[in-house]
Every structure is written in C-alpha cells, then in structure tokens.
XYZ file of C-alpha atoms in Angstrom:
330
model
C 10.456 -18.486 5.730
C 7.807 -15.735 7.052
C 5.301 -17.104 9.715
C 1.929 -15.433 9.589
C -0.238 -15.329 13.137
C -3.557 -15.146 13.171
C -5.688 -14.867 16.103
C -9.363 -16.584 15.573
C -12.005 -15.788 17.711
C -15.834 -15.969 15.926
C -14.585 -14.358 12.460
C -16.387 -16.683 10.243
C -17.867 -13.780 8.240
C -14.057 -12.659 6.959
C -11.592 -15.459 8.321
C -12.347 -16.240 3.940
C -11.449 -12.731 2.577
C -8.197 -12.874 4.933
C -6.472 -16.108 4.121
C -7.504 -16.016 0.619
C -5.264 -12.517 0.483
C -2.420 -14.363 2.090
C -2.906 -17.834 -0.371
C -3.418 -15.627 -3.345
C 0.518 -13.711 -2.529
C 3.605 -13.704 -5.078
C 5.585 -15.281 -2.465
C 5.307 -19.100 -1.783
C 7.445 -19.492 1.296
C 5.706 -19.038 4.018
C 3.096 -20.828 7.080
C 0.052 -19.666 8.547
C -0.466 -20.184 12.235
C -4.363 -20.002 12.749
C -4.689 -19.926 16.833
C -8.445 -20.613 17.307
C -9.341 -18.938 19.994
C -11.910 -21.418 21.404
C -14.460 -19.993 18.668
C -18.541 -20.763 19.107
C -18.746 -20.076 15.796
C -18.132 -22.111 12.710
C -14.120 -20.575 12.538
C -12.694 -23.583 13.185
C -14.332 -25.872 10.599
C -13.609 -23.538 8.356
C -9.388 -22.882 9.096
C -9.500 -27.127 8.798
C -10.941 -27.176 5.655
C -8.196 -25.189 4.432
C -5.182 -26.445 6.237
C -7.079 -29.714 4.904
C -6.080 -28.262 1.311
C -3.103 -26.155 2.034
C -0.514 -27.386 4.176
C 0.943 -24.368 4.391
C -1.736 -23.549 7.047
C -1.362 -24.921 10.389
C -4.309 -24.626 12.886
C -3.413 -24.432 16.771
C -6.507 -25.304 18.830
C -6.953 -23.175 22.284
C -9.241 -25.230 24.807
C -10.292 -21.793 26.680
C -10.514 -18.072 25.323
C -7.176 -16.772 25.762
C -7.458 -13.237 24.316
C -5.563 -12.112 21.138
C -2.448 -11.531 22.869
C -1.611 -14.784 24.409
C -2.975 -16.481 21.481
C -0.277 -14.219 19.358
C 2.793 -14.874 21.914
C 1.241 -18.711 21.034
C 2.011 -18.181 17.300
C 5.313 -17.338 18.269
C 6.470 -19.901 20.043
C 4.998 -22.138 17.801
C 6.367 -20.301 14.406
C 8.863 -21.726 12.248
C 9.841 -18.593 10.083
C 12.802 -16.378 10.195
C 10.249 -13.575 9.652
C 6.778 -12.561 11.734
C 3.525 -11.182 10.850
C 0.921 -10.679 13.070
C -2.475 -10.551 11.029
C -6.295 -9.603 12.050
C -8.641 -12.185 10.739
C -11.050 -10.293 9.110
C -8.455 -7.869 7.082
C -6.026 -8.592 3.995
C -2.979 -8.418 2.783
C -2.240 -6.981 -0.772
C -0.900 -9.551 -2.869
C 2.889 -8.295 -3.195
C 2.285 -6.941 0.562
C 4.737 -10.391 2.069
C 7.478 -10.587 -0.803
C 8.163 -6.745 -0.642
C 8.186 -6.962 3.217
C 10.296 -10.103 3.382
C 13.342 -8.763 0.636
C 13.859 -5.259 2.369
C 13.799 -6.929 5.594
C 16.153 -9.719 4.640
C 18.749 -7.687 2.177
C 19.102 -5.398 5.514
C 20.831 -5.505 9.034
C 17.024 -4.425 10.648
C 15.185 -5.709 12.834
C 12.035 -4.719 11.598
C 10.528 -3.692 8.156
C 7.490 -0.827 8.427
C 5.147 -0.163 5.478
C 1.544 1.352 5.405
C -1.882 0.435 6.605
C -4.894 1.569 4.525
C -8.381 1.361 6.517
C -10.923 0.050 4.167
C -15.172 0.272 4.492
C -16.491 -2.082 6.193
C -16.915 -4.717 2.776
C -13.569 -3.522 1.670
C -15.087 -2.042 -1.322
C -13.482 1.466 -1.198
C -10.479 3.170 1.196
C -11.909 5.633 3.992
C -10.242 8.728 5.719
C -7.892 7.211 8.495
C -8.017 8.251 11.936
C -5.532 10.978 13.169
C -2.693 8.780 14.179
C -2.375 7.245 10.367
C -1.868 10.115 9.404
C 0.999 11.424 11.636
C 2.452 7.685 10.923
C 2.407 7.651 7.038
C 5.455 6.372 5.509
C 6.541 8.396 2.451
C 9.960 6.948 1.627
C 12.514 4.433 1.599
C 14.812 4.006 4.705
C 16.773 2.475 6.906
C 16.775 4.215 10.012
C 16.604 4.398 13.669
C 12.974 4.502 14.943
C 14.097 7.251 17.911
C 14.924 9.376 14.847
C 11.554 9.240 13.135
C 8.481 10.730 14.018
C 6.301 9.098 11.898
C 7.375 5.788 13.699
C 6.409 7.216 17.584
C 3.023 6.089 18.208
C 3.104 2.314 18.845
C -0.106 1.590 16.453
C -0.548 -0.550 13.938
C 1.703 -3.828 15.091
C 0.245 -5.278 11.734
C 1.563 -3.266 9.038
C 5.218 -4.408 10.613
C 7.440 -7.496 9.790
C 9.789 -8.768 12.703
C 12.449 -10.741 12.689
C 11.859 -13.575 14.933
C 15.449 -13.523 16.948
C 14.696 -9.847 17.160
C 11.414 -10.682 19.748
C 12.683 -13.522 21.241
C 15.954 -12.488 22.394
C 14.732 -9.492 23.458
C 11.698 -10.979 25.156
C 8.837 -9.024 23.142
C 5.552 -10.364 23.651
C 2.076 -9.074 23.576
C 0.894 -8.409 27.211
C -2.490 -10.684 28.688
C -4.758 -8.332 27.771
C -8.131 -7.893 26.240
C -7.832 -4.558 25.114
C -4.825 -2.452 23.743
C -2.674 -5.469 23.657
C -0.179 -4.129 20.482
C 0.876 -1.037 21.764
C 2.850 -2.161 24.912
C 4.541 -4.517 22.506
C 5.337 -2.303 19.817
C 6.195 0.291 22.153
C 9.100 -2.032 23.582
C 10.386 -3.259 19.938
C 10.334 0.607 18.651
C 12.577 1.376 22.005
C 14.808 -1.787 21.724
C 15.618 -2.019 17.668
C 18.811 -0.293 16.288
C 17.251 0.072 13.089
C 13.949 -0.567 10.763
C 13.320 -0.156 7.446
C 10.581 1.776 6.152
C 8.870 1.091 2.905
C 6.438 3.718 1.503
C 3.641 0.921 0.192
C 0.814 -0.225 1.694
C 1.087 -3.881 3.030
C -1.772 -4.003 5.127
C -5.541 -3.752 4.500
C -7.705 -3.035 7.743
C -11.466 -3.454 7.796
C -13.062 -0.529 9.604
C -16.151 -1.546 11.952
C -19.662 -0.604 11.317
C -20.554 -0.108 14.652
C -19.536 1.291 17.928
C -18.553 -1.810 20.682
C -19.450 -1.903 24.156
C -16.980 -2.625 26.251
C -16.273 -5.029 29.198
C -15.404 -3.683 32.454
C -12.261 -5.962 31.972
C -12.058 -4.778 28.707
C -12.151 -1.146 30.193
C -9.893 -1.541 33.038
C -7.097 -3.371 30.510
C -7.142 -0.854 28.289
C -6.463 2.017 31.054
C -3.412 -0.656 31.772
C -2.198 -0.560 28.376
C -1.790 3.094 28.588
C 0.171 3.092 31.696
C 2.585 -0.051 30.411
C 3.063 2.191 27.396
C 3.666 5.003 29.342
C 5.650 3.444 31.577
C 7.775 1.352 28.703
C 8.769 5.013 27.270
C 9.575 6.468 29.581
C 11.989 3.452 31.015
C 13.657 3.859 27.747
C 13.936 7.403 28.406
C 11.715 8.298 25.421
C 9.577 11.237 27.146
C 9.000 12.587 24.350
C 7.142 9.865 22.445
C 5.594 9.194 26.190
C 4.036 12.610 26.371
C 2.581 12.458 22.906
C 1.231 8.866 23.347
C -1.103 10.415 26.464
C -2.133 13.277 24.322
C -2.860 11.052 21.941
C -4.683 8.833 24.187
C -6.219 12.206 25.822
C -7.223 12.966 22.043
C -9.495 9.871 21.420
C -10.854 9.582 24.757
C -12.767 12.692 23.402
C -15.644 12.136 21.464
C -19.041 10.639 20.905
C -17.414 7.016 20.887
C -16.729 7.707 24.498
C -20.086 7.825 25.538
C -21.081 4.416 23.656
C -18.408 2.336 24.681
C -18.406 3.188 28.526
C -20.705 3.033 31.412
C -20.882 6.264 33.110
C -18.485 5.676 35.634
C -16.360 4.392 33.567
C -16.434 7.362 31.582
C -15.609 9.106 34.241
C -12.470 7.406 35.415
C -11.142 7.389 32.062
C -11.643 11.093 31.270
C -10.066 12.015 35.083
C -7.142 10.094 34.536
C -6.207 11.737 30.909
C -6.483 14.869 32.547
C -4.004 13.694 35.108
C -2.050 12.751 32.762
C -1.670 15.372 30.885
C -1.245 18.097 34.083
C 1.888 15.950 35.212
C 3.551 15.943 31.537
C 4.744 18.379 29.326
C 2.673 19.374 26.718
C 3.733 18.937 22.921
C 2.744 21.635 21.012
C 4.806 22.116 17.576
C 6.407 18.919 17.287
C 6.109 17.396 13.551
C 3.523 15.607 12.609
C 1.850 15.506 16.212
C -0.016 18.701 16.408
C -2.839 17.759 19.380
C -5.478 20.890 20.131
C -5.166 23.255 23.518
C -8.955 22.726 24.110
C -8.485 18.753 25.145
C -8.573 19.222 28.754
C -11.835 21.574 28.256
C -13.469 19.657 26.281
C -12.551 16.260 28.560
C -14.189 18.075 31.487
C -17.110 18.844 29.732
C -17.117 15.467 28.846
C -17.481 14.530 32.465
C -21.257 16.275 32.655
C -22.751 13.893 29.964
C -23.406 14.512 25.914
C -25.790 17.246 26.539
C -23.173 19.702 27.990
C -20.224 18.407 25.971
C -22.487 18.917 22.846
C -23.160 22.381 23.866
C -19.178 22.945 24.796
C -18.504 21.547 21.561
C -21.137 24.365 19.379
C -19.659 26.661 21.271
C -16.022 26.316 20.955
C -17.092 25.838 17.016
C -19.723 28.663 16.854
C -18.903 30.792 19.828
C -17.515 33.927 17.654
C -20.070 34.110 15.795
C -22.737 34.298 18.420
C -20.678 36.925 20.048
C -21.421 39.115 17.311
C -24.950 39.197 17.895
C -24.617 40.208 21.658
C-alpha cells in the first residue's frame, strides 16, 4: 500500500485541488495521512469532510504548530504503506503519477523511485520555466542506478517528486530535521548518500504550484535555513560526497543572489547570509565544468555587491551585462 503525507497548515484555498488529484488516481490502494498542523483556518473542517466520505483519508490532529517537518516524520510513524510520498498541500499529483511510481518501485530491488516535477502558475493553468536546479535535475530516461553515479540526482531538491520505501527511512533513521525552513534537503541529502540504488522514471509525477509573491521571512525562519545548509553540507561531506557538497554551496551561493534576497531578509540578515556564501565558497573547491552544474565566476562579485544594497548591486549587475558596450564609447 503507498501512504501519502500531507502537511496542513492554513491551505484552505488548494488543500481541494490537492486531494482531489490524489482521489481522482488509477491506483486504489493507498491512505492519506492529513497532519493538521494546528490550522486557524478552515483546513481542518475541510480534511474531515472528506475523510468523512473517503476512508481512505485519515486526519492526524497536531495541538501546537509543529512545522512541516515534524508533522512529516508524524506521517511516518503513523503510515501504514510499504511505500511513502511526501505531498505539499496546495500542489497535485497527475493522475497515473502513484501507479507508475509504485510498479517501478516495487518490480525493483531500490530503495527509492525518482520521476519529474513540473512547476505550474500560480492557478495551475499553464507550466512555467523552472528554476536552475530543475533543470540540472531533469530525468530523461529509464534506470536503475546508483544516485553517486548520477548527476542529475546531486542536488537534494524536490523530496516530493520521490517515492520511498518505508523500511528504507526507518531503518536507516531518515527523517526530516525540526525546522521551519529548508527542511527536505538535509533529508534527501542523507537518503541520496545512504541508498544502493533508485530508479529513475522520465515522467512527471509531481505538479508544484509556483507562488505569486515574494515571502518575508522569520528570523527563525532565516537562521534555520542557514542550518539547513550547513546539515547538508555537513551530511555530504560525512559521506565523503565533496563533490555534490561543493556544488550544493554554489548552488546555495547562486540563489542567495538576486532581487528575492532583498525582499525576504532584513538587512542584517542579508548580510550574514551573503558573508557566509562567500565563506563558503573561498574554503571549497570551485566546480567549474562538471555536467549539468555549470554555476557563473561572477557569484562572489556580484554577492559583495550585494552587501551595499539594490542600488549598487543594480548598477554591478548593468555593468557586468552592459559594461563592453559602454567601453566602446570611452
């Protein structure tokens, strides 16, 4: 049977759209583990009214707010299926997105099956260009293989286009760290570095709602995600995967660059984030020409700049895009 988790906190706009895509799948075997996540929104009259006409769905009531993490590792303890899914509750799943997931994964000796995530507008009208990562994490083909061995499979993103097997977590202790940002990658990062083999599947299983808006962010929220970035880090590297270590902090290095930056963060905080990157990134080797992680020479620049406020990264920005062409005027 194939457990679905669902962390619910305030999603009465989507929690709909999402377990509609799971009840409407071509497979029947399976449970849905709502955690309510102490919602002050209507969420939780609404997952009752459906486990009220589905028993398939199971609601699990948290007293305080526990974060999506915990209420995940709650799921799991609590699941009954052979098979995991971890599930956002305002995306969807295609409607042959669990079957195809669940016969790779259970015809094979692996302890995970991969496919794709599409990101979707915001009313999940139309698909929209992906952020970098997705596309250095695409799945093209068929295979069974060992994750060390695949590129594509090296950033720890996207915990919810993957199926576990449950013994696989357990035994191995996998959980998603207490959190309230970045939880997924620690975790991912751990089951990547720990399973012998996963199969890949070249279809996309998972449909993720983009936001509309930028967030701001806690200073919780700001100092867990700088922790999930050194657990990561740290997880690598205890697994001797450098490699995929030094890429994750360009990566990270990558996105801390940029207009989103400036919204999210308080000034300080901005600050501490951009100095630590650069850190970072001085202590580790830089990955230049590895396949399909090609990160540009001009982060640390343009990270500095960052550090002055959006007036001077703006103009460090026109210039590194315009500079030759000014020069020809002078």
């Amino acid at each position: 049977m194939i457990s679905i988790i669902i962390p619910v906190y305030n999603c009465q706009k989507y929690i709909h759209d999402c377990l509609n895509s799971i009840l409407n799948q071509t497979v029947n075997n399976f449970e849905v583990l709502c955690i309510d996540d102490a919602s002050t929104d209507n969420s939780l009259d609404i997952l009752k009214q459906y486990a009220a006409r589905d028993s398939r769905i199971k609601v699990i009531q948290s007293n305080q707010h526990l974060g999506a993490g915990p209420a995940r590792n709650l799921g799991i303890s609590k699941a009954s299926g052979d098979f995991l899914l971890f599930c956002d509750a305002d995306d969807i799943y295609p409607s042959y997105a669990l079957r195809k997931m669940k016969t790779v994964l259970a015809e094979s000796s692996c302890d995970m099956c991969i496919g794709n995530i599409k990101f979707m507008s915001p009313d999940m009208s139309h698909p929209i260009f992906p952020p970098f990562p997705l596309l250095s994490s695409h799945i093209d083909e068929f295979k069974i293989i060992s994750p060390c061995d695949d590129p594509s499979l090296w950033i720890p993103w996207y915990h919810q286009r993957v199926m576990f097997k449950k013994s696989f977590l357990v035994e191995n202790n996998i959980y998603y760290p207490n959190l309230l940002r970045g939880q997924d990658p620690p975790m991912l990062a751990k089951a990547l570095c720990l399973a012998d083999s996963v199969v890949t599947i070249p279809d996309t299983v998972y449909k993720y709602r983009a936001s509309s808006s930028i967030k701001k962010f806690s200073h919780q929220q700001f100092e867990d995600y700088i922790k999930h970035i050194k657990e990561t880090i740290r997880i690598f590297d205890s697994f001797n995967w450098k490699q995929q270590a030094d890429i994750y902090i360009q990566l990270m290095a990558f996105f801390t660059d940029g207009f989103p930056t400036f919204k999210a963060y308080q000034t300080k905080e901005r600050k501490q984030l951009i100095d630590y990157c650069l850190a970072c990134i001085s202590e580790r080797r830089i990955v230049k020409d590895t396949p399909p992680y090609f990160f540009d020479k001009n982060i640390p620049n343009r990270l500095i700049s960052m550090k002055y406020g959006i007036f001077i990264y703006g103009f460090y920005r026109l210039y590194t895009l315009y500079g030759n062409k000014i020069k020809k005027y002078f």
